[in-house]
């Protein structure tokens, strides 16, 4: 399966950072076996998409409604109009701070896929759940309730243990393998054979030094990268690692 390495710039990125977008897009061309994308703040999508035609620029969230009285929100048509080709949904930072429910995440994924956007649907457990030994059960339940029930072309799932995001802590390869195997099982149960084609990304403090071993884990089909995606010099070595056979 072609690996997907997507950057999540979170609330970082001004006009001055478009040169970094250009550097990442130019560098990614050296690794055609890897699909590379950058999910930038909504304010930067259109300028980023114009700066790097043909390179995948994504959003970090999308509303499930197609229009209406939703102050501050952005719908799928606005994203495609701005030049986005994918969207992250259900990032744990939004599930927590914006109290997004599984049902809302599912609705967002369905709206985005219906609009032709690729979707990176995030799931992951808290440190307490991991310590209690309930991580696989909790993430499986979260996934079952968040998965879109529609045509799933363009769907990817990102497993992001909350305790590993932005902390420098990375899940062990054994834990990643166990969780990705469980996620693959849920995808096959939900979609039949098509579930075997959904990419499962790992996210949580991925950087150049740990990417090679993470990409060797079974059922790791790419990565969602936060901090290390902000600069081409940090991000491109991760893409390079994904390109290794
Ligand atoms: C993320 O925000 O999705 C993420 C994985 O962040 P980081 O790589 O910084 O841990």
PDB file of N, CA and C and ligand atoms in Angstrom, residues 8 10 91 93 160 164-167 203-206 224-228, ligand 1:
ATOM      1  N   UNK A   8       0.505  17.957  10.288  1.00  0.00           N
ATOM      2  CA  UNK A   8      -0.569  18.706  10.930  1.00  0.00           C
ATOM      3  C   UNK A   8       0.065  19.936  11.575  1.00  0.00           C
ATOM      4  N   UNK A  10      -1.357  22.362  13.001  1.00  0.00           N
ATOM      5  CA  UNK A  10      -2.116  22.886  14.145  1.00  0.00           C
ATOM      6  C   UNK A  10      -2.250  24.411  14.023  1.00  0.00           C
ATOM      7  N   UNK A  91      -9.430  14.901  15.597  1.00  0.00           N
ATOM      8  CA  UNK A  91      -8.150  14.980  16.309  1.00  0.00           C
ATOM      9  C   UNK A  91      -8.436  15.060  17.817  1.00  0.00           C
ATOM     10  N   UNK A  93      -7.153  16.688  20.119  1.00  0.00           N
ATOM     11  CA  UNK A  93      -7.178  18.041  20.693  1.00  0.00           C
ATOM     12  C   UNK A  93      -8.561  18.663  20.522  1.00  0.00           C
ATOM     13  N   UNK A 160      -3.530   7.758  17.240  1.00  0.00           N
ATOM     14  CA  UNK A 160      -2.695   8.730  17.941  1.00  0.00           C
ATOM     15  C   UNK A 160      -2.951   8.628  19.444  1.00  0.00           C
ATOM     16  N   UNK A 164       1.075  10.451  23.656  1.00  0.00           N
ATOM     17  CA  UNK A 164       2.270  10.518  22.795  1.00  0.00           C
ATOM     18  C   UNK A 164       2.282  11.770  21.921  1.00  0.00           C
ATOM     19  N   UNK A 165       1.191  12.540  21.943  1.00  0.00           N
ATOM     20  CA  UNK A 165       1.108  13.705  21.049  1.00  0.00           C
ATOM     21  C   UNK A 165       1.837  14.894  21.667  1.00  0.00           C
ATOM     22  N   UNK A 166       2.874  15.330  20.976  1.00  0.00           N
ATOM     23  CA  UNK A 166       3.601  16.525  21.400  1.00  0.00           C
ATOM     24  C   UNK A 166       4.377  16.355  22.689  1.00  0.00           C
ATOM     25  N   UNK A 167       4.557  15.123  23.136  1.00  0.00           N
ATOM     26  CA  UNK A 167       5.215  14.879  24.423  1.00  0.00           C
ATOM     27  C   UNK A 167       6.620  14.326  24.262  1.00  0.00           C
ATOM     28  N   UNK A 203       0.441   8.265  14.733  1.00  0.00           N
ATOM     29  CA  UNK A 203       0.802   9.636  15.070  1.00  0.00           C
ATOM     30  C   UNK A 203       1.114   9.762  16.546  1.00  0.00           C
ATOM     31  N   UNK A 204       2.098  10.576  16.863  1.00  0.00           N
ATOM     32  CA  UNK A 204       2.487  10.791  18.253  1.00  0.00           C
ATOM     33  C   UNK A 204       3.991  10.885  18.342  1.00  0.00           C
ATOM     34  N   UNK A 205       4.507  12.135  18.255  1.00  0.00           N
ATOM     35  CA  UNK A 205       5.957  12.380  18.382  1.00  0.00           C
ATOM     36  C   UNK A 205       6.789  11.622  17.353  1.00  0.00           C
ATOM     37  N   UNK A 206       6.236  11.462  16.149  1.00  0.00           N
ATOM     38  CA  UNK A 206       7.041  10.850  15.072  1.00  0.00           C
ATOM     39  C   UNK A 206       8.099  11.864  14.637  1.00  0.00           C
ATOM     40  N   UNK A 224       0.915  10.529  10.806  1.00  0.00           N
ATOM     41  CA  UNK A 224       0.401  11.885  10.979  1.00  0.00           C
ATOM     42  C   UNK A 224       1.392  12.578  11.915  1.00  0.00           C
ATOM     43  N   UNK A 225       1.955  13.668  11.444  1.00  0.00           N
ATOM     44  CA  UNK A 225       3.103  14.281  12.119  1.00  0.00           C
ATOM     45  C   UNK A 225       2.768  15.718  12.507  1.00  0.00           C
ATOM     46  N   UNK A 226       2.921  16.035  13.780  1.00  0.00           N
ATOM     47  CA  UNK A 226       2.659  17.403  14.229  1.00  0.00           C
ATOM     48  C   UNK A 226       3.922  18.244  14.202  1.00  0.00           C
ATOM     49  N   UNK A 227       4.578  18.348  15.342  1.00  0.00           N
ATOM     50  CA  UNK A 227       5.735  19.238  15.502  1.00  0.00           C
ATOM     51  C   UNK A 227       6.799  19.091  14.420  1.00  0.00           C
ATOM     52  N   UNK A 228       7.084  17.851  14.055  1.00  0.00           N
ATOM     53  CA  UNK A 228       8.172  17.624  13.085  1.00  0.00           C
ATOM     54  C   UNK A 228       7.744  17.888  11.642  1.00  0.00           C
TER      55      UNK A 228
HETATM   56  C1  LIG B   1      -0.560  15.429  15.950  1.00  0.00           C
HETATM   57  O1  LIG B   1      -0.848  16.550  16.318  1.00  0.00           O
HETATM   58  O2  LIG B   1      -1.357  14.816  15.240  1.00  0.00           O
HETATM   59  C2  LIG B   1       0.717  14.872  16.357  1.00  0.00           C
HETATM   60  C3  LIG B   1       0.936  13.611  16.149  1.00  0.00           C
HETATM   61  O3  LIG B   1       1.621  15.731  16.966  1.00  0.00           O
HETATM   62  P1  LIG B   1       3.164  15.431  17.311  1.00  0.00           P
HETATM   63  O4  LIG B   1       3.776  14.757  16.116  1.00  0.00           O
HETATM   64  O5  LIG B   1       3.758  16.763  17.588  1.00  0.00           O
HETATM   65  O6  LIG B   1       3.166  14.510  18.503  1.00  0.00           O
END
